Structure formats: C-alpha cells, structure tokens
C-alpha cells in the first residue's frame, strides 16, 4: 500500500472483556496509534515539535540522530524537518513490525533530502555510534527495569561530545498522595478527550507490568551513573515529562 492512511479512532478498550490481555504494539494498536497517543499523552504534539527543534539545535554535521521506539515515526518526521541543511542520517528503530510498516508509509508521504534508515529491531540490539541526538520518546518505560542502565550506558557511549539524549517518560511520584493526584488528573485529561471509565480502567489493567514508570529522581540518578553530565526536564504535565540530558 502506498501513501498515508487516515488515522482511525481508538476504541480498543471500549467494550468490556472478561480478562484484559497485556498491552502489545500489534496491528490493532498501530492502526489507531496516532489517535491513541494524542488523546492519552498530555502535550504529545508539543513534545514532538520540540524534539524537532532540539534536533535542529544539536544535530552535528556528519552525525546520526536516533529515534528509538519510533512507532509511526512522528519524532523522526519532526527531526527530519529541522536537520535538512546538514549531512545528517536518521536511524528510526521499533521492534513492532506493524509500527514500522506504517512508519514507512508516513515517511514516504513527505519528501525530504534527509536519509532515514527505518529498522525493525529491538533497541537493545541496535549499534549506536556517531550520534549527536538520541530520542527515547516514551520507550524506556517498556524496557525491563534491570536492563535500563546498560541501554543508557550504550547510548551515552554512542553520543559525540556535545550530543544530547531526549528522554520522555510517564513517571510516578514518591509521595503516594501526589502520585494519586497526578494519576487522577491524567484520567481527567483522558475523560476530556472522550475516553470512558471502562476504556480508562481496561487500558490501565493492560499496561500493568508492561509500562513500568519510575520517579524523576531515579531517572536522573541513572543518567548520571551512565555518564551524562546533566539532565533537566524541559516539560512536565501531570505524570508525563520530557528531559534533555547532555553527553
Ligand atoms: C512517538 N516514540 O510517537 N525495542 C524497540 N522498540 C520498542 C521496544 C524495544 N525494546 N520496546 C517498545 N518499543 C513514539 C512513541 S510508543 C509509546 C513510542 C507509547 C516500541 C513499541 O513497539 C512502540 O512502538 C514504542 O516503543 C512505544 O514519539 O505507546 O506509550
């Protein structure tokens, strides 16, 4: 199939099911992903646009930009718009064939002189070198916690001096009352975007043990351990944040 398909409305969890299966990035999710992520992640469009601008500032001539867990390629497309004036290659990686198949259509739909290598693979297996910008936009949260340090160390080792990692994550808060409040505020955001109580609760069940959020302090400590010199959030809304870490 050629060209870009129209985004479809996410109604995956609209009907009650006897037992909710663990969330997976399969064909059903890929089909509605654009709608799902915009209605579920506060500030998603701002984060995508800002990733493009950050790439515009930090992408070094002759280097690579990595979009790890690229889904349909939104961050790749944003970076591609901002780095067209230099000799940069973008490497977009996702281990879901349904996602990379659709990402290929999205990338083909726009012309650009910037080459993109779209790779269907596990981000833990991808060679990371000569990088100036690495993006983990809501992907690390799906990597088993015990394997996160090694991945971040590999990213740090693959970054040139002056390079950055953009890390966006759903987070939790050490204070249980703050945590509960921010979860509720996020659910209000989803309600306002047309999700029913049933959809919110079945999605939450599906993501349990699949998406493991950590505190901002845990992320910062791990980034320091991995050798990043500083890491500061540039965005936060409820339990969603995005930070920039300097190599
Ligand atoms: C965006 N960044 O639109 N290796 C490769 N891909 C993975 C792995 C892994 N180990 N684990 C998960 N994924 C995107 C949004 S979505 C976030 C990212 C969300 C992929 C998975 O297949 C999915 O496409 C993506 O990471 C996470 O800016 O849905 O909350």
PDB file of C-alpha atoms and ligand atoms in Angstrom:
ATOM      1  CA  UNK A   1       0.000   0.000   0.000  1.00  0.00           C
ATOM      2  CA  UNK A   2       1.305   3.491  -0.793  1.00  0.00           C
ATOM      3  CA  UNK A   3       0.525   6.887   0.730  1.00  0.00           C
ATOM      4  CA  UNK A   4      -0.594   7.674   4.251  1.00  0.00           C
ATOM      5  CA  UNK A   5      -3.694   6.017   5.699  1.00  0.00           C
ATOM      6  CA  UNK A   6      -6.139   8.173   7.644  1.00  0.00           C
ATOM      7  CA  UNK A   7      -5.788   7.890  11.425  1.00  0.00           C
ATOM      8  CA  UNK A   8      -8.606   5.862  12.966  1.00  0.00           C
ATOM      9  CA  UNK A   9     -10.326   6.450  16.305  1.00  0.00           C
ATOM     10  CA  UNK A  10      -9.045   4.347  19.197  1.00  0.00           C
ATOM     11  CA  UNK A  11     -11.874   2.223  20.596  1.00  0.00           C
ATOM     12  CA  UNK A  12      -9.762  -0.830  21.521  1.00  0.00           C
ATOM     13  CA  UNK A  13     -10.913  -0.897  25.156  1.00  0.00           C
ATOM     14  CA  UNK A  14     -14.456   0.402  24.562  1.00  0.00           C
ATOM     15  CA  UNK A  15     -16.163  -2.984  25.079  1.00  0.00           C
ATOM     16  CA  UNK A  16     -15.970  -4.936  28.346  1.00  0.00           C
ATOM     17  CA  UNK A  17     -13.817  -8.076  28.181  1.00  0.00           C
ATOM     18  CA  UNK A  18     -13.718 -10.965  30.646  1.00  0.00           C
ATOM     19  CA  UNK A  19      -9.950 -10.745  31.009  1.00  0.00           C
ATOM     20  CA  UNK A  20      -7.800  -7.879  29.731  1.00  0.00           C
ATOM     21  CA  UNK A  21      -4.696  -9.084  27.834  1.00  0.00           C
ATOM     22  CA  UNK A  22      -1.326  -7.388  28.490  1.00  0.00           C
ATOM     23  CA  UNK A  23      -0.840  -4.404  26.161  1.00  0.00           C
ATOM     24  CA  UNK A  24       1.065  -5.157  22.927  1.00  0.00           C
ATOM     25  CA  UNK A  25       2.064  -2.963  19.980  1.00  0.00           C
ATOM     26  CA  UNK A  26       0.241  -5.115  17.439  1.00  0.00           C
ATOM     27  CA  UNK A  27      -1.638  -4.302  14.235  1.00  0.00           C
ATOM     28  CA  UNK A  28      -4.743  -3.196  16.102  1.00  0.00           C
ATOM     29  CA  UNK A  29      -2.770  -0.645  18.132  1.00  0.00           C
ATOM     30  CA  UNK A  30      -0.697   0.534  15.144  1.00  0.00           C
ATOM     31  CA  UNK A  31      -3.916   1.269  13.209  1.00  0.00           C
ATOM     32  CA  UNK A  32      -5.244   3.668  15.872  1.00  0.00           C
ATOM     33  CA  UNK A  33      -1.910   4.741  17.395  1.00  0.00           C
ATOM     34  CA  UNK A  34      -1.944   8.351  16.224  1.00  0.00           C
ATOM     35  CA  UNK A  35      -5.366   8.966  17.780  1.00  0.00           C
ATOM     36  CA  UNK A  36      -4.475   6.967  20.904  1.00  0.00           C
ATOM     37  CA  UNK A  37      -1.277   8.837  21.730  1.00  0.00           C
ATOM     38  CA  UNK A  38      -2.704  12.320  21.113  1.00  0.00           C
ATOM     39  CA  UNK A  39      -5.726  11.580  23.361  1.00  0.00           C
ATOM     40  CA  UNK A  40      -3.633   9.812  26.043  1.00  0.00           C
ATOM     41  CA  UNK A  41      -0.386  11.774  26.430  1.00  0.00           C
ATOM     42  CA  UNK A  42      -0.761  15.394  27.537  1.00  0.00           C
ATOM     43  CA  UNK A  43       1.499  17.635  25.475  1.00  0.00           C
ATOM     44  CA  UNK A  44       2.391  14.965  22.908  1.00  0.00           C
ATOM     45  CA  UNK A  45       2.284  17.436  19.984  1.00  0.00           C
ATOM     46  CA  UNK A  46       4.457  19.916  21.928  1.00  0.00           C
ATOM     47  CA  UNK A  47       6.983  17.201  22.712  1.00  0.00           C
ATOM     48  CA  UNK A  48       7.184  16.051  19.088  1.00  0.00           C
ATOM     49  CA  UNK A  49       7.613  19.606  17.816  1.00  0.00           C
ATOM     50  CA  UNK A  50      10.259  20.368  20.468  1.00  0.00           C
ATOM     51  CA  UNK A  51      12.199  17.188  19.637  1.00  0.00           C
ATOM     52  CA  UNK A  52      12.400  18.566  16.097  1.00  0.00           C
ATOM     53  CA  UNK A  53      13.677  21.914  17.382  1.00  0.00           C
ATOM     54  CA  UNK A  54      16.215  20.229  19.683  1.00  0.00           C
ATOM     55  CA  UNK A  55      17.497  18.210  16.737  1.00  0.00           C
ATOM     56  CA  UNK A  56      17.754  21.478  14.820  1.00  0.00           C
ATOM     57  CA  UNK A  57      19.994  22.841  17.575  1.00  0.00           C
ATOM     58  CA  UNK A  58      22.093  19.787  18.417  1.00  0.00           C
ATOM     59  CA  UNK A  59      22.376  17.632  15.286  1.00  0.00           C
ATOM     60  CA  UNK A  60      26.018  17.802  14.220  1.00  0.00           C
ATOM     61  CA  UNK A  61      27.153  17.688  10.580  1.00  0.00           C
ATOM     62  CA  UNK A  62      28.036  14.145   9.527  1.00  0.00           C
ATOM     63  CA  UNK A  63      26.377  12.571  12.580  1.00  0.00           C
ATOM     64  CA  UNK A  64      23.279  10.434  13.173  1.00  0.00           C
ATOM     65  CA  UNK A  65      20.040  11.081  15.019  1.00  0.00           C
ATOM     66  CA  UNK A  66      18.386   8.035  16.568  1.00  0.00           C
ATOM     67  CA  UNK A  67      14.642   7.700  17.210  1.00  0.00           C
ATOM     68  CA  UNK A  68      14.453   4.649  19.482  1.00  0.00           C
ATOM     69  CA  UNK A  69      10.949   3.177  19.703  1.00  0.00           C
ATOM     70  CA  UNK A  70       9.813   5.316  16.778  1.00  0.00           C
ATOM     71  CA  UNK A  71       6.252   3.901  16.436  1.00  0.00           C
ATOM     72  CA  UNK A  72       4.813   5.680  13.382  1.00  0.00           C
ATOM     73  CA  UNK A  73       7.844   7.954  13.073  1.00  0.00           C
ATOM     74  CA  UNK A  74       6.431  11.222  14.466  1.00  0.00           C
ATOM     75  CA  UNK A  75       9.718  12.275  16.126  1.00  0.00           C
ATOM     76  CA  UNK A  76      11.685  11.178  13.052  1.00  0.00           C
ATOM     77  CA  UNK A  77       9.490  13.340  10.811  1.00  0.00           C
ATOM     78  CA  UNK A  78       9.909  16.315  13.189  1.00  0.00           C
ATOM     79  CA  UNK A  79      13.704  15.891  13.276  1.00  0.00           C
ATOM     80  CA  UNK A  80      13.849  15.470   9.511  1.00  0.00           C
ATOM     81  CA  UNK A  81      12.164  18.862   9.070  1.00  0.00           C
ATOM     82  CA  UNK A  82      14.808  20.561  11.235  1.00  0.00           C
ATOM     83  CA  UNK A  83      18.058  18.934  10.048  1.00  0.00           C
ATOM     84  CA  UNK A  84      17.645  19.162   6.270  1.00  0.00           C
ATOM     85  CA  UNK A  85      20.506  21.675   5.979  1.00  0.00           C
ATOM     86  CA  UNK A  86      23.314  19.331   7.100  1.00  0.00           C
ATOM     87  CA  UNK A  87      24.762  15.934   6.323  1.00  0.00           C
ATOM     88  CA  UNK A  88      22.717  14.007   8.920  1.00  0.00           C
ATOM     89  CA  UNK A  89      21.268  10.485   8.797  1.00  0.00           C
ATOM     90  CA  UNK A  90      18.290   9.497  10.948  1.00  0.00           C
ATOM     91  CA  UNK A  91      18.011   5.961  12.292  1.00  0.00           C
ATOM     92  CA  UNK A  92      14.447   5.086  13.376  1.00  0.00           C
ATOM     93  CA  UNK A  93      14.018   1.831  15.286  1.00  0.00           C
ATOM     94  CA  UNK A  94      10.984  -0.098  16.522  1.00  0.00           C
ATOM     95  CA  UNK A  95      10.547  -3.796  17.242  1.00  0.00           C
ATOM     96  CA  UNK A  96       6.885  -3.866  16.202  1.00  0.00           C
ATOM     97  CA  UNK A  97       6.546  -4.852  12.513  1.00  0.00           C
ATOM     98  CA  UNK A  98       3.018  -3.331  12.488  1.00  0.00           C
ATOM     99  CA  UNK A  99       4.508   0.006  13.568  1.00  0.00           C
ATOM    100  CA  UNK A 100       7.485   0.036  11.171  1.00  0.00           C
ATOM    101  CA  UNK A 101       5.256  -0.947   8.249  1.00  0.00           C
ATOM    102  CA  UNK A 102       3.049   2.077   8.918  1.00  0.00           C
ATOM    103  CA  UNK A 103       6.025   4.314   9.742  1.00  0.00           C
ATOM    104  CA  UNK A 104       7.396   3.558   6.264  1.00  0.00           C
ATOM    105  CA  UNK A 105       4.153   4.868   4.744  1.00  0.00           C
ATOM    106  CA  UNK A 106       4.304   8.032   6.853  1.00  0.00           C
ATOM    107  CA  UNK A 107       7.917   8.672   5.853  1.00  0.00           C
ATOM    108  CA  UNK A 108       7.181   8.100   2.162  1.00  0.00           C
ATOM    109  CA  UNK A 109       4.299  10.584   2.335  1.00  0.00           C
ATOM    110  CA  UNK A 110       6.683  13.555   2.731  1.00  0.00           C
ATOM    111  CA  UNK A 111       9.664  14.465   0.576  1.00  0.00           C
ATOM    112  CA  UNK A 112      12.984  15.180   2.273  1.00  0.00           C
ATOM    113  CA  UNK A 113      16.670  15.091   1.362  1.00  0.00           C
ATOM    114  CA  UNK A 114      17.500  13.624   4.796  1.00  0.00           C
ATOM    115  CA  UNK A 115      18.093   9.856   4.613  1.00  0.00           C
ATOM    116  CA  UNK A 116      16.206   7.719   7.150  1.00  0.00           C
ATOM    117  CA  UNK A 117      17.103   4.116   7.983  1.00  0.00           C
ATOM    118  CA  UNK A 118      13.922   2.526   9.318  1.00  0.00           C
ATOM    119  CA  UNK A 119      14.871  -0.590  11.245  1.00  0.00           C
ATOM    120  CA  UNK A 120      12.549  -3.235  12.725  1.00  0.00           C
ATOM    121  CA  UNK A 121      14.659  -4.386  15.678  1.00  0.00           C
ATOM    122  CA  UNK A 122      14.997  -4.292  19.431  1.00  0.00           C
ATOM    123  CA  UNK A 123      16.601  -1.024  20.552  1.00  0.00           C
ATOM    124  CA  UNK A 124      18.763  -3.094  22.885  1.00  0.00           C
ATOM    125  CA  UNK A 125      20.403  -4.746  19.846  1.00  0.00           C
ATOM    126  CA  UNK A 126      20.984  -1.657  17.688  1.00  0.00           C
ATOM    127  CA  UNK A 127      24.529  -0.339  17.204  1.00  0.00           C
ATOM    128  CA  UNK A 128      24.646   3.232  18.490  1.00  0.00           C
ATOM    129  CA  UNK A 129      27.570   5.268  17.239  1.00  0.00           C
ATOM    130  CA  UNK A 130      28.388   8.664  15.852  1.00  0.00           C
ATOM    131  CA  UNK A 131      25.196  10.038  17.370  1.00  0.00           C
ATOM    132  CA  UNK A 132      24.522  13.672  18.172  1.00  0.00           C
ATOM    133  CA  UNK A 133      20.823  13.327  19.085  1.00  0.00           C
ATOM    134  CA  UNK A 134      19.174  10.249  20.606  1.00  0.00           C
ATOM    135  CA  UNK A 135      15.433  10.234  21.282  1.00  0.00           C
ATOM    136  CA  UNK A 136      13.640   7.864  23.661  1.00  0.00           C
ATOM    137  CA  UNK A 137      10.128   9.334  23.432  1.00  0.00           C
ATOM    138  CA  UNK A 138       8.077   7.111  25.782  1.00  0.00           C
ATOM    139  CA  UNK A 139      10.068   3.954  25.007  1.00  0.00           C
ATOM    140  CA  UNK A 140      12.373   3.332  28.001  1.00  0.00           C
ATOM    141  CA  UNK A 141       9.255   2.729  30.142  1.00  0.00           C
ATOM    142  CA  UNK A 142       8.684  -0.513  28.189  1.00  0.00           C
ATOM    143  CA  UNK A 143      12.256  -1.826  28.665  1.00  0.00           C
ATOM    144  CA  UNK A 144      12.642  -4.147  31.699  1.00  0.00           C
ATOM    145  CA  UNK A 145      13.918  -2.009  34.598  1.00  0.00           C
ATOM    146  CA  UNK A 146      17.034  -4.128  35.167  1.00  0.00           C
ATOM    147  CA  UNK A 147      18.148  -3.600  31.540  1.00  0.00           C
ATOM    148  CA  UNK A 148      17.678   0.191  31.509  1.00  0.00           C
ATOM    149  CA  UNK A 149      21.147   1.074  32.897  1.00  0.00           C
ATOM    150  CA  UNK A 150      23.010  -0.859  30.165  1.00  0.00           C
ATOM    151  CA  UNK A 151      20.914   0.736  27.413  1.00  0.00           C
ATOM    152  CA  UNK A 152      21.584   4.237  28.748  1.00  0.00           C
ATOM    153  CA  UNK A 153      25.311   3.498  29.080  1.00  0.00           C
ATOM    154  CA  UNK A 154      25.361   2.342  25.436  1.00  0.00           C
ATOM    155  CA  UNK A 155      23.525   5.494  24.366  1.00  0.00           C
ATOM    156  CA  UNK A 156      25.968   7.680  26.307  1.00  0.00           C
ATOM    157  CA  UNK A 157      28.923   5.827  24.735  1.00  0.00           C
ATOM    158  CA  UNK A 158      27.441   6.295  21.246  1.00  0.00           C
ATOM    159  CA  UNK A 159      26.973  10.050  21.629  1.00  0.00           C
ATOM    160  CA  UNK A 160      29.556  12.517  20.409  1.00  0.00           C
ATOM    161  CA  UNK A 161      30.706  15.254  22.799  1.00  0.00           C
ATOM    162  CA  UNK A 162      28.059  17.978  22.694  1.00  0.00           C
ATOM    163  CA  UNK A 163      25.336  15.441  21.894  1.00  0.00           C
ATOM    164  CA  UNK A 164      22.026  15.013  23.728  1.00  0.00           C
ATOM    165  CA  UNK A 165      19.534  12.390  24.791  1.00  0.00           C
ATOM    166  CA  UNK A 166      15.859  13.392  24.878  1.00  0.00           C
ATOM    167  CA  UNK A 167      14.095  11.110  27.350  1.00  0.00           C
ATOM    168  CA  UNK A 168      10.307  11.342  27.684  1.00  0.00           C
ATOM    169  CA  UNK A 169       8.588   9.097  30.203  1.00  0.00           C
ATOM    170  CA  UNK A 170       5.449   8.541  32.185  1.00  0.00           C
ATOM    171  CA  UNK A 171       6.646   8.960  35.773  1.00  0.00           C
ATOM    172  CA  UNK A 172       5.492   8.142  39.265  1.00  0.00           C
ATOM    173  CA  UNK A 173       5.882  10.292  42.364  1.00  0.00           C
ATOM    174  CA  UNK A 174       7.492   9.216  45.662  1.00  0.00           C
ATOM    175  CA  UNK A 175       4.653  10.791  47.699  1.00  0.00           C
ATOM    176  CA  UNK A 176       1.609   8.478  47.314  1.00  0.00           C
ATOM    177  CA  UNK A 177      -0.851  11.401  47.544  1.00  0.00           C
ATOM    178  CA  UNK A 178       0.942  13.305  44.785  1.00  0.00           C
ATOM    179  CA  UNK A 179       1.054  10.114  42.732  1.00  0.00           C
ATOM    180  CA  UNK A 180      -2.689   9.512  43.152  1.00  0.00           C
ATOM    181  CA  UNK A 181      -3.484  13.159  42.328  1.00  0.00           C
ATOM    182  CA  UNK A 182      -1.446  13.138  39.112  1.00  0.00           C
ATOM    183  CA  UNK A 183      -2.946   9.814  38.006  1.00  0.00           C
ATOM    184  CA  UNK A 184      -6.417  11.286  38.562  1.00  0.00           C
ATOM    185  CA  UNK A 185      -5.536  14.476  36.677  1.00  0.00           C
ATOM    186  CA  UNK A 186      -4.287  12.324  33.801  1.00  0.00           C
ATOM    187  CA  UNK A 187      -7.530  10.326  33.838  1.00  0.00           C
ATOM    188  CA  UNK A 188      -9.461  13.633  33.744  1.00  0.00           C
ATOM    189  CA  UNK A 189      -7.418  14.536  30.652  1.00  0.00           C
ATOM    190  CA  UNK A 190      -8.426  11.228  29.045  1.00  0.00           C
ATOM    191  CA  UNK A 191     -12.083  11.712  30.026  1.00  0.00           C
ATOM    192  CA  UNK A 192     -11.998  15.180  28.467  1.00  0.00           C
ATOM    193  CA  UNK A 193     -10.659  13.521  25.292  1.00  0.00           C
ATOM    194  CA  UNK A 194     -13.651  11.189  25.089  1.00  0.00           C
ATOM    195  CA  UNK A 195     -12.389   8.020  26.807  1.00  0.00           C
ATOM    196  CA  UNK A 196     -14.989   6.277  29.003  1.00  0.00           C
ATOM    197  CA  UNK A 197     -14.383   4.978  32.540  1.00  0.00           C
ATOM    198  CA  UNK A 198     -14.320   1.441  31.103  1.00  0.00           C
ATOM    199  CA  UNK A 199     -11.713   2.348  28.465  1.00  0.00           C
ATOM    200  CA  UNK A 200      -9.538   4.088  31.056  1.00  0.00           C
ATOM    201  CA  UNK A 201      -9.716   1.214  33.505  1.00  0.00           C
ATOM    202  CA  UNK A 202      -9.190  -1.614  30.959  1.00  0.00           C
ATOM    203  CA  UNK A 203      -6.213   0.240  29.405  1.00  0.00           C
ATOM    204  CA  UNK A 204      -4.733   0.714  32.868  1.00  0.00           C
ATOM    205  CA  UNK A 205      -5.030  -3.036  33.523  1.00  0.00           C
ATOM    206  CA  UNK A 206      -3.471  -3.839  30.122  1.00  0.00           C
ATOM    207  CA  UNK A 207      -0.451  -1.615  30.855  1.00  0.00           C
ATOM    208  CA  UNK A 208       0.218  -3.057  34.327  1.00  0.00           C
ATOM    209  CA  UNK A 209       3.600  -4.848  34.325  1.00  0.00           C
ATOM    210  CA  UNK A 210       4.137  -3.697  30.709  1.00  0.00           C
ATOM    211  CA  UNK A 211       4.745   0.038  31.216  1.00  0.00           C
ATOM    212  CA  UNK A 212       6.842   0.473  34.376  1.00  0.00           C
ATOM    213  CA  UNK A 213       7.094   4.149  35.404  1.00  0.00           C
ATOM    214  CA  UNK A 214       9.869   5.375  37.686  1.00  0.00           C
ATOM    215  CA  UNK A 215      10.399   8.617  39.592  1.00  0.00           C
ATOM    216  CA  UNK A 216      12.181  11.596  38.070  1.00  0.00           C
ATOM    217  CA  UNK A 217      14.928  11.189  40.720  1.00  0.00           C
ATOM    218  CA  UNK A 218      15.504   7.572  39.629  1.00  0.00           C
ATOM    219  CA  UNK A 219      15.844   8.653  36.005  1.00  0.00           C
ATOM    220  CA  UNK A 220      18.260  11.448  36.867  1.00  0.00           C
ATOM    221  CA  UNK A 221      20.415   9.234  39.093  1.00  0.00           C
ATOM    222  CA  UNK A 222      20.617   6.563  36.376  1.00  0.00           C
ATOM    223  CA  UNK A 223      21.545   9.125  33.730  1.00  0.00           C
ATOM    224  CA  UNK A 224      24.319  10.434  35.993  1.00  0.00           C
ATOM    225  CA  UNK A 225      25.544   6.857  36.524  1.00  0.00           C
ATOM    226  CA  UNK A 226      25.545   6.346  32.761  1.00  0.00           C
ATOM    227  CA  UNK A 227      27.883   9.328  32.393  1.00  0.00           C
ATOM    228  CA  UNK A 228      25.530  12.142  31.340  1.00  0.00           C
ATOM    229  CA  UNK A 229      26.766  15.453  32.762  1.00  0.00           C
ATOM    230  CA  UNK A 230      23.330  16.944  33.441  1.00  0.00           C
ATOM    231  CA  UNK A 231      19.677  16.117  32.914  1.00  0.00           C
ATOM    232  CA  UNK A 232      16.834  18.616  33.281  1.00  0.00           C
ATOM    233  CA  UNK A 233      13.145  18.264  32.426  1.00  0.00           C
ATOM    234  CA  UNK A 234      12.053  20.843  29.877  1.00  0.00           C
ATOM    235  CA  UNK A 235       8.413  19.629  30.015  1.00  0.00           C
ATOM    236  CA  UNK A 236       6.092  18.177  32.598  1.00  0.00           C
ATOM    237  CA  UNK A 237       2.319  17.813  32.732  1.00  0.00           C
ATOM    238  CA  UNK A 238       0.823  15.563  35.421  1.00  0.00           C
ATOM    239  CA  UNK A 239       2.747  12.249  35.321  1.00  0.00           C
ATOM    240  CA  UNK A 240       4.352  12.847  31.919  1.00  0.00           C
ATOM    241  CA  UNK A 241       7.720  14.515  31.479  1.00  0.00           C
ATOM    242  CA  UNK A 242      10.443  15.029  28.923  1.00  0.00           C
ATOM    243  CA  UNK A 243      14.060  15.805  29.782  1.00  0.00           C
ATOM    244  CA  UNK A 244      17.250  16.677  27.954  1.00  0.00           C
ATOM    245  CA  UNK A 245      20.466  15.008  29.104  1.00  0.00           C
ATOM    246  CA  UNK A 246      23.877  16.309  27.961  1.00  0.00           C
ATOM    247  CA  UNK A 247      26.532  13.773  26.968  1.00  0.00           C
TER     248      UNK A 247
HETATM  249  C1  LIG B   1       6.404   8.626  19.285  1.00  0.00           C
HETATM  250  N1  LIG B   1       8.314   7.403  20.182  1.00  0.00           N
HETATM  251  O1  LIG B   1       5.331   8.657  18.671  1.00  0.00           O
HETATM  252  N2  LIG B   1      12.807  -2.105  21.013  1.00  0.00           N
HETATM  253  C2  LIG B   1      12.233  -1.406  20.006  1.00  0.00           C
HETATM  254  N3  LIG B   1      11.035  -0.790  20.128  1.00  0.00           N
HETATM  255  C3  LIG B   1      10.389  -0.911  21.302  1.00  0.00           C
HETATM  256  C4  LIG B   1      10.921  -1.632  22.379  1.00  0.00           C
HETATM  257  C5  LIG B   1      12.181  -2.250  22.206  1.00  0.00           C
HETATM  258  N4  LIG B   1      12.763  -2.934  23.185  1.00  0.00           N
HETATM  259  N5  LIG B   1      10.046  -1.576  23.422  1.00  0.00           N
HETATM  260  C6  LIG B   1       8.992  -0.847  22.992  1.00  0.00           C
HETATM  261  N6  LIG B   1       9.197  -0.450  21.706  1.00  0.00           N
HETATM  262  C7  LIG B   1       6.914   7.279  19.724  1.00  0.00           C
HETATM  263  C8  LIG B   1       6.015   6.688  20.766  1.00  0.00           C
HETATM  264  S1  LIG B   1       5.361   4.264  21.935  1.00  0.00           S
HETATM  265  C9  LIG B   1       4.877   4.936  23.447  1.00  0.00           C
HETATM  266  C10 LIG B   1       6.576   5.465  21.414  1.00  0.00           C
HETATM  267  C11 LIG B   1       3.549   4.559  23.927  1.00  0.00           C
HETATM  268  C12 LIG B   1       8.333   0.398  20.873  1.00  0.00           C
HETATM  269  C13 LIG B   1       6.900  -0.087  20.745  1.00  0.00           C
HETATM  270  O2  LIG B   1       6.744  -1.032  19.709  1.00  0.00           O
HETATM  271  C14 LIG B   1       6.167   1.226  20.471  1.00  0.00           C
HETATM  272  O3  LIG B   1       6.019   1.487  19.109  1.00  0.00           O
HETATM  273  C15 LIG B   1       7.059   2.288  21.124  1.00  0.00           C
HETATM  274  O4  LIG B   1       8.253   1.653  21.506  1.00  0.00           O
HETATM  275  C16 LIG B   1       6.451   2.953  22.332  1.00  0.00           C
HETATM  276  O5  LIG B   1       7.088   9.619  19.560  1.00  0.00           O
HETATM  277  O6  LIG B   1       2.794   3.930  23.201  1.00  0.00           O
HETATM  278  O7  LIG B   1       3.279   4.913  25.123  1.00  0.00           O
END
